[in-house]
mmCIF file of C-alpha atoms and ligand atoms in Angstrom:
data_model
loop_
_atom_site.group_PDB
_atom_site.id
_atom_site.type_symbol
_atom_site.label_atom_id
_atom_site.label_comp_id
_atom_site.label_asym_id
_atom_site.label_seq_id
_atom_site.Cartn_x
_atom_site.Cartn_y
_atom_site.Cartn_z
ATOM 1 C CA UNK A 1 82.857 115.889 143.179
ATOM 2 C CA UNK A 2 82.132 115.328 139.463
ATOM 3 C CA UNK A 3 82.957 112.176 137.521
ATOM 4 C CA UNK A 4 86.208 112.437 135.634
ATOM 5 C CA UNK A 5 85.690 113.147 131.924
ATOM 6 C CA UNK A 6 86.913 110.978 129.073
ATOM 7 C CA UNK A 7 90.158 111.753 127.344
ATOM 8 C CA UNK A 8 89.840 110.999 123.613
ATOM 9 C CA UNK A 9 92.657 111.568 121.137
ATOM 10 C CA UNK A 10 92.603 111.552 117.351
ATOM 11 C CA UNK A 11 95.751 110.624 115.463
ATOM 12 C CA UNK A 12 96.952 110.073 111.926
ATOM 13 C CA UNK A 13 99.465 111.132 109.309
ATOM 14 C CA UNK A 14 99.137 114.091 106.970
ATOM 15 C CA UNK A 15 96.003 114.460 104.821
ATOM 16 C CA UNK A 16 93.915 111.794 106.558
ATOM 17 C CA UNK A 17 91.049 114.228 107.242
ATOM 18 C CA UNK A 18 91.560 114.784 110.963
ATOM 19 C CA UNK A 19 89.935 118.240 111.093
ATOM 20 C CA UNK A 20 86.731 117.246 109.265
ATOM 21 C CA UNK A 21 86.361 114.053 111.244
ATOM 22 C CA UNK A 22 87.120 115.709 114.570
ATOM 23 C CA UNK A 23 84.359 118.257 113.894
ATOM 24 C CA UNK A 24 81.991 115.381 113.037
ATOM 25 C CA UNK A 25 82.817 113.524 116.253
ATOM 26 C CA UNK A 26 82.532 116.678 118.337
ATOM 27 C CA UNK A 27 79.061 117.504 117.064
ATOM 28 C CA UNK A 28 77.900 113.886 117.473
ATOM 29 C CA UNK A 29 79.006 113.867 121.118
ATOM 30 C CA UNK A 30 77.511 117.301 121.834
ATOM 31 C CA UNK A 31 74.201 116.302 120.207
ATOM 32 C CA UNK A 32 74.161 113.342 122.565
ATOM 33 C CA UNK A 33 74.594 115.438 125.670
ATOM 34 C CA UNK A 34 78.342 115.083 126.216
ATOM 35 C CA UNK A 35 80.131 118.212 127.427
ATOM 36 C CA UNK A 36 83.097 118.312 125.030
ATOM 37 C CA UNK A 37 86.227 120.442 125.041
ATOM 38 C CA UNK A 38 88.131 120.405 121.750
ATOM 39 C CA UNK A 39 91.823 121.075 121.755
ATOM 40 C CA UNK A 40 95.006 120.247 119.859
ATOM 41 C CA UNK A 41 98.705 119.513 120.067
ATOM 42 C CA UNK A 42 101.089 121.081 119.697
ATOM 43 C CA UNK A 43 99.014 123.990 120.978
ATOM 44 C CA UNK A 44 95.873 124.286 123.055
ATOM 45 C CA UNK A 45 97.143 127.146 125.251
ATOM 46 C CA UNK A 46 98.675 130.548 124.472
ATOM 47 C CA UNK A 47 102.187 129.252 125.272
ATOM 48 C CA UNK A 48 101.491 126.030 123.373
ATOM 49 C CA UNK A 49 100.346 127.919 120.280
ATOM 50 C CA UNK A 50 103.547 130.007 120.387
ATOM 51 C CA UNK A 51 105.596 126.813 120.575
ATOM 52 C CA UNK A 52 103.526 125.349 117.727
ATOM 53 C CA UNK A 53 104.478 128.286 115.494
ATOM 54 C CA UNK A 54 108.122 127.717 116.333
ATOM 55 C CA UNK A 55 107.828 124.000 115.556
ATOM 56 C CA UNK A 56 106.034 124.353 112.226
ATOM 57 C CA UNK A 57 108.059 127.267 110.917
ATOM 58 C CA UNK A 58 110.514 126.482 108.129
ATOM 59 C CA UNK A 59 113.931 127.573 109.338
ATOM 60 C CA UNK A 60 117.339 128.049 107.783
ATOM 61 C CA UNK A 61 119.212 126.198 110.503
ATOM 62 C CA UNK A 62 118.791 122.494 111.121
ATOM 63 C CA UNK A 63 116.449 121.819 114.037
ATOM 64 C CA UNK A 64 117.974 119.269 116.396
ATOM 65 C CA UNK A 65 115.600 116.321 116.996
ATOM 66 C CA UNK A 66 116.044 116.741 120.760
ATOM 67 C CA UNK A 67 115.131 120.457 120.556
ATOM 68 C CA UNK A 68 111.981 119.500 118.667
ATOM 69 C CA UNK A 69 111.132 116.780 121.171
ATOM 70 C CA UNK A 70 111.611 119.031 124.210
ATOM 71 C CA UNK A 71 109.550 121.825 122.652
ATOM 72 C CA UNK A 72 106.712 119.361 122.047
ATOM 73 C CA UNK A 73 106.804 118.211 125.662
ATOM 74 C CA UNK A 74 107.129 121.805 126.919
ATOM 75 C CA UNK A 75 103.902 122.666 125.079
ATOM 76 C CA UNK A 76 102.326 119.458 126.406
ATOM 77 C CA UNK A 77 103.211 120.215 130.040
ATOM 78 C CA UNK A 78 101.458 123.579 129.778
ATOM 79 C CA UNK A 79 98.500 122.047 127.947
ATOM 80 C CA UNK A 80 97.969 119.383 130.614
ATOM 81 C CA UNK A 81 98.254 121.812 133.518
ATOM 82 C CA UNK A 82 96.207 124.624 132.014
ATOM 83 C CA UNK A 83 93.575 122.864 129.902
ATOM 84 C CA UNK A 84 93.393 119.054 129.895
ATOM 85 C CA UNK A 85 93.536 118.200 133.611
ATOM 86 C CA UNK A 86 91.111 120.941 134.743
ATOM 87 C CA UNK A 87 88.600 119.902 132.062
ATOM 88 C CA UNK A 88 88.814 116.187 132.929
ATOM 89 C CA UNK A 89 88.569 116.940 136.644
ATOM 90 C CA UNK A 90 85.439 118.999 135.980
ATOM 91 C CA UNK A 91 83.875 115.977 134.242
ATOM 92 C CA UNK A 92 84.269 117.355 130.732
ATOM 93 C CA UNK A 93 85.239 115.102 127.836
ATOM 94 C CA UNK A 94 88.446 116.228 126.161
ATOM 95 C CA UNK A 95 88.740 115.634 122.422
ATOM 96 C CA UNK A 96 92.350 116.234 121.488
ATOM 97 C CA UNK A 97 93.760 116.511 117.974
ATOM 98 C CA UNK A 98 96.998 114.541 118.502
ATOM 99 C CA UNK A 99 98.803 113.732 121.750
ATOM 100 C CA UNK A 100 101.848 111.680 122.790
ATOM 101 C CA UNK A 101 101.230 108.879 120.279
ATOM 102 C CA UNK A 102 102.106 111.510 117.652
ATOM 103 C CA UNK A 103 105.451 111.956 119.398
ATOM 104 C CA UNK A 104 106.122 108.217 119.195
ATOM 105 C CA UNK A 105 105.079 108.247 115.528
ATOM 106 C CA UNK A 106 106.798 111.438 114.331
ATOM 107 C CA UNK A 107 109.792 111.767 116.641
ATOM 108 C CA UNK A 108 110.585 108.050 117.220
ATOM 109 C CA UNK A 109 109.277 106.702 113.894
ATOM 110 C CA UNK A 110 109.974 109.690 111.662
ATOM 111 C CA UNK A 111 113.049 111.231 113.282
ATOM 112 C CA UNK A 112 114.364 108.008 114.841
ATOM 113 C CA UNK A 113 114.598 109.420 118.375
ATOM 114 C CA UNK A 114 115.012 106.601 120.910
ATOM 115 C CA UNK A 115 111.679 105.242 122.145
ATOM 116 C CA UNK A 116 112.951 105.305 125.708
ATOM 117 C CA UNK A 117 113.598 109.062 125.590
ATOM 118 C CA UNK A 118 109.937 109.670 124.823
ATOM 119 C CA UNK A 119 108.875 107.132 127.429
ATOM 120 C CA UNK A 120 110.865 109.005 130.094
ATOM 121 C CA UNK A 121 109.443 112.393 129.112
ATOM 122 C CA UNK A 122 105.958 110.903 129.011
ATOM 123 C CA UNK A 123 106.277 109.762 132.642
ATOM 124 C CA UNK A 124 107.867 113.018 133.716
ATOM 125 C CA UNK A 125 105.368 115.343 132.053
ATOM 126 C CA UNK A 126 102.177 113.320 132.188
ATOM 127 C CA UNK A 127 102.568 111.225 135.307
ATOM 128 C CA UNK A 128 99.644 108.766 134.910
ATOM 129 C CA UNK A 129 97.679 110.712 132.303
ATOM 130 C CA UNK A 130 96.966 108.588 129.193
ATOM 131 C CA UNK A 131 94.093 108.771 126.684
ATOM 132 C CA UNK A 132 91.051 106.553 127.345
ATOM 133 C CA UNK A 133 90.326 106.115 123.641
ATOM 134 C CA UNK A 134 92.466 106.840 120.585
ATOM 135 C CA UNK A 135 91.131 107.010 117.040
ATOM 136 C CA UNK A 136 93.686 106.424 114.337
ATOM 137 C CA UNK A 137 92.721 107.705 110.903
ATOM 138 C CA UNK A 138 94.817 105.596 108.597
ATOM 139 C CA UNK A 139 95.492 105.916 104.875
ATOM 140 C CA UNK A 140 98.380 104.866 102.640
ATOM 141 C CA UNK A 141 101.065 107.536 102.740
ATOM 142 C CA UNK A 142 100.781 108.477 99.054
ATOM 143 C CA UNK A 143 97.056 109.184 99.397
ATOM 144 C CA UNK A 144 97.489 111.303 102.540
ATOM 145 C CA UNK A 145 100.408 113.223 101.121
ATOM 146 C CA UNK A 146 98.696 114.022 97.854
ATOM 147 C CA UNK A 147 95.691 115.360 99.807
ATOM 148 C CA UNK A 148 97.983 117.431 102.076
ATOM 149 C CA UNK A 149 99.915 118.859 99.131
ATOM 150 C CA UNK A 150 96.819 120.415 97.516
ATOM 151 C CA UNK A 151 96.095 122.355 100.739
ATOM 152 C CA UNK A 152 98.776 124.902 99.915
ATOM 153 C CA UNK A 153 102.005 125.923 101.580
ATOM 154 C CA UNK A 154 103.763 123.124 103.429
ATOM 155 C CA UNK A 155 104.999 123.458 107.013
ATOM 156 C CA UNK A 156 108.281 122.047 108.385
ATOM 157 C CA UNK A 157 106.807 118.565 108.943
ATOM 158 C CA UNK A 158 104.809 118.416 105.718
ATOM 159 C CA UNK A 159 108.033 119.032 103.806
ATOM 160 C CA UNK A 160 109.411 115.650 104.845
ATOM 161 C CA UNK A 161 109.624 112.884 102.243
ATOM 162 C CA UNK A 162 107.578 109.755 101.640
ATOM 163 C CA UNK A 163 109.954 107.551 103.669
ATOM 164 C CA UNK A 164 109.506 109.750 106.720
ATOM 165 C CA UNK A 165 105.711 109.468 106.481
ATOM 166 C CA UNK A 166 105.908 105.735 105.833
ATOM 167 C CA UNK A 167 107.802 105.403 109.116
ATOM 168 C CA UNK A 168 105.207 107.621 110.855
ATOM 169 C CA UNK A 169 102.400 105.418 109.536
ATOM 170 C CA UNK A 170 104.140 102.168 110.505
ATOM 171 C CA UNK A 171 104.714 103.497 113.996
ATOM 172 C CA UNK A 172 101.038 104.434 114.401
ATOM 173 C CA UNK A 173 99.896 101.019 113.155
ATOM 174 C CA UNK A 174 102.324 99.276 115.488
ATOM 175 C CA UNK A 175 101.097 101.343 118.451
ATOM 176 C CA UNK A 176 97.494 100.469 117.533
ATOM 177 C CA UNK A 177 98.421 96.791 117.455
ATOM 178 C CA UNK A 178 100.237 96.966 120.792
ATOM 179 C CA UNK A 179 97.394 98.800 122.503
ATOM 180 C CA UNK A 180 94.333 97.436 120.730
ATOM 181 C CA UNK A 181 92.100 98.005 123.777
ATOM 182 C CA UNK A 182 92.550 101.757 123.549
ATOM 183 C CA UNK A 183 92.881 102.145 119.770
ATOM 184 C CA UNK A 184 90.207 102.222 117.083
ATOM 185 C CA UNK A 185 91.657 102.220 113.568
ATOM 186 C CA UNK A 186 89.584 103.908 110.876
ATOM 187 C CA UNK A 187 90.266 103.372 107.182
ATOM 188 C CA UNK A 188 90.569 106.956 105.934
ATOM 189 C CA UNK A 189 91.425 106.023 102.347
ATOM 190 C CA UNK A 190 87.744 105.632 101.388
ATOM 191 C CA UNK A 191 85.102 108.335 100.707
ATOM 192 C CA UNK A 192 84.160 110.806 103.447
ATOM 193 C CA UNK A 193 80.752 109.117 103.782
ATOM 194 C CA UNK A 194 82.365 105.757 104.358
ATOM 195 C CA UNK A 195 84.846 107.229 106.843
ATOM 196 C CA UNK A 196 81.989 108.806 108.783
ATOM 197 C CA UNK A 197 80.087 105.519 108.875
ATOM 198 C CA UNK A 198 83.092 103.958 110.620
ATOM 199 C CA UNK A 199 83.395 106.991 112.858
ATOM 200 C CA UNK A 200 79.760 106.681 113.885
ATOM 201 C CA UNK A 201 80.353 103.126 115.117
ATOM 202 C CA UNK A 202 83.282 104.334 117.218
ATOM 203 C CA UNK A 203 81.350 107.415 118.401
ATOM 204 C CA UNK A 204 78.507 105.182 119.647
ATOM 205 C CA UNK A 205 81.027 103.028 121.454
ATOM 206 C CA UNK A 206 82.547 106.133 123.080
ATOM 207 C CA UNK A 207 79.075 107.254 124.086
ATOM 208 C CA UNK A 208 78.284 103.979 125.806
ATOM 209 C CA UNK A 209 81.694 104.045 127.506
ATOM 210 C CA UNK A 210 80.821 107.536 128.769
ATOM 211 C CA UNK A 211 77.381 106.401 129.980
ATOM 212 C CA UNK A 212 78.941 103.441 131.782
ATOM 213 C CA UNK A 213 81.389 105.729 133.505
ATOM 214 C CA UNK A 214 78.609 108.133 134.527
ATOM 215 C CA UNK A 215 76.432 105.326 135.903
ATOM 216 C CA UNK A 216 79.291 103.319 137.411
ATOM 217 C CA UNK A 217 80.616 106.092 139.617
HETATM 218 P P1 LIG B 1 98.717 118.938 112.711
HETATM 219 O O1 LIG B 1 99.123 118.790 111.296
HETATM 220 O O2 LIG B 1 97.954 117.779 113.178
HETATM 221 O O3 LIG B 1 98.108 120.230 113.027
HETATM 222 O O4 LIG B 1 100.075 118.840 113.607
HETATM 223 C C1 LIG B 1 101.151 119.639 113.379
HETATM 224 C C2 LIG B 1 102.380 118.821 113.119
HETATM 225 O O5 LIG B 1 103.033 118.524 114.348
HETATM 226 C C3 LIG B 1 102.165 117.506 112.412
HETATM 227 O O6 LIG B 1 102.933 117.517 111.220
HETATM 228 C C4 LIG B 1 102.732 116.470 113.332
HETATM 229 C C5 LIG B 1 103.601 117.240 114.275
HETATM 230 N N1 LIG B 1 103.678 116.667 115.616
HETATM 231 C C6 LIG B 1 104.832 115.978 115.996
HETATM 232 O O7 LIG B 1 105.762 115.851 115.204
HETATM 233 N N2 LIG B 1 104.890 115.437 117.244
HETATM 234 C C7 LIG B 1 103.872 115.560 118.153
HETATM 235 O O8 LIG B 1 103.978 115.053 119.278
HETATM 236 C C8 LIG B 1 102.689 116.285 117.749
HETATM 237 C C9 LIG B 1 101.581 116.435 118.732
HETATM 238 C C10 LIG B 1 102.643 116.811 116.487
#
């Protein structure tokens, strides 16, 4: 039986540079011999990517917060069953662009859905599955939003206002504070070079965590 892989998630608001920094982390881990699977939420499976399209699409009718929440967890259930659990069980390290902390930040913080609703769905859908390490790329909302806005057409979430994203950011920072053992907060407001310096420190920490797990089992 192989050693269970590490489950690493990367979180942050809009325009914090998740894609660039995820690619950086992925290649660092691969170069150091870690078998990495990169995936994302919502998405990561064919069904999940279909649900993602539905979630991001700008629609004429109002989307009920509960509909949004259940779609996110529907995609997540499929993602866990089809991709995340098999990879972890095979000893592969899963690097996931967003996971349930995004639901607490966007749906509870942003949309003001009750925390307990997410907690219940988290237990139902994930059972005991939680990330081992979570990287939070953090930048003041105005900086992130101005970066996101130059990328082109906005999706349904990106269209939200500054207050919404301030609540998302506060929720992420609060989660990081409440779970400081799992979280590593990276200041993403500085230059890419400086962000990657911080990322390298965390990546080395992840690597030694991975080595410990490999040796310890
Ligand atoms: P992305 O911008 O990271 O690709 O994610 C797509 C959007 O989905 C992003 O605006 C945040 C949103 N989202 C939620 O609202 N709740 C969630 O649980 C997840 C995973 C994403």
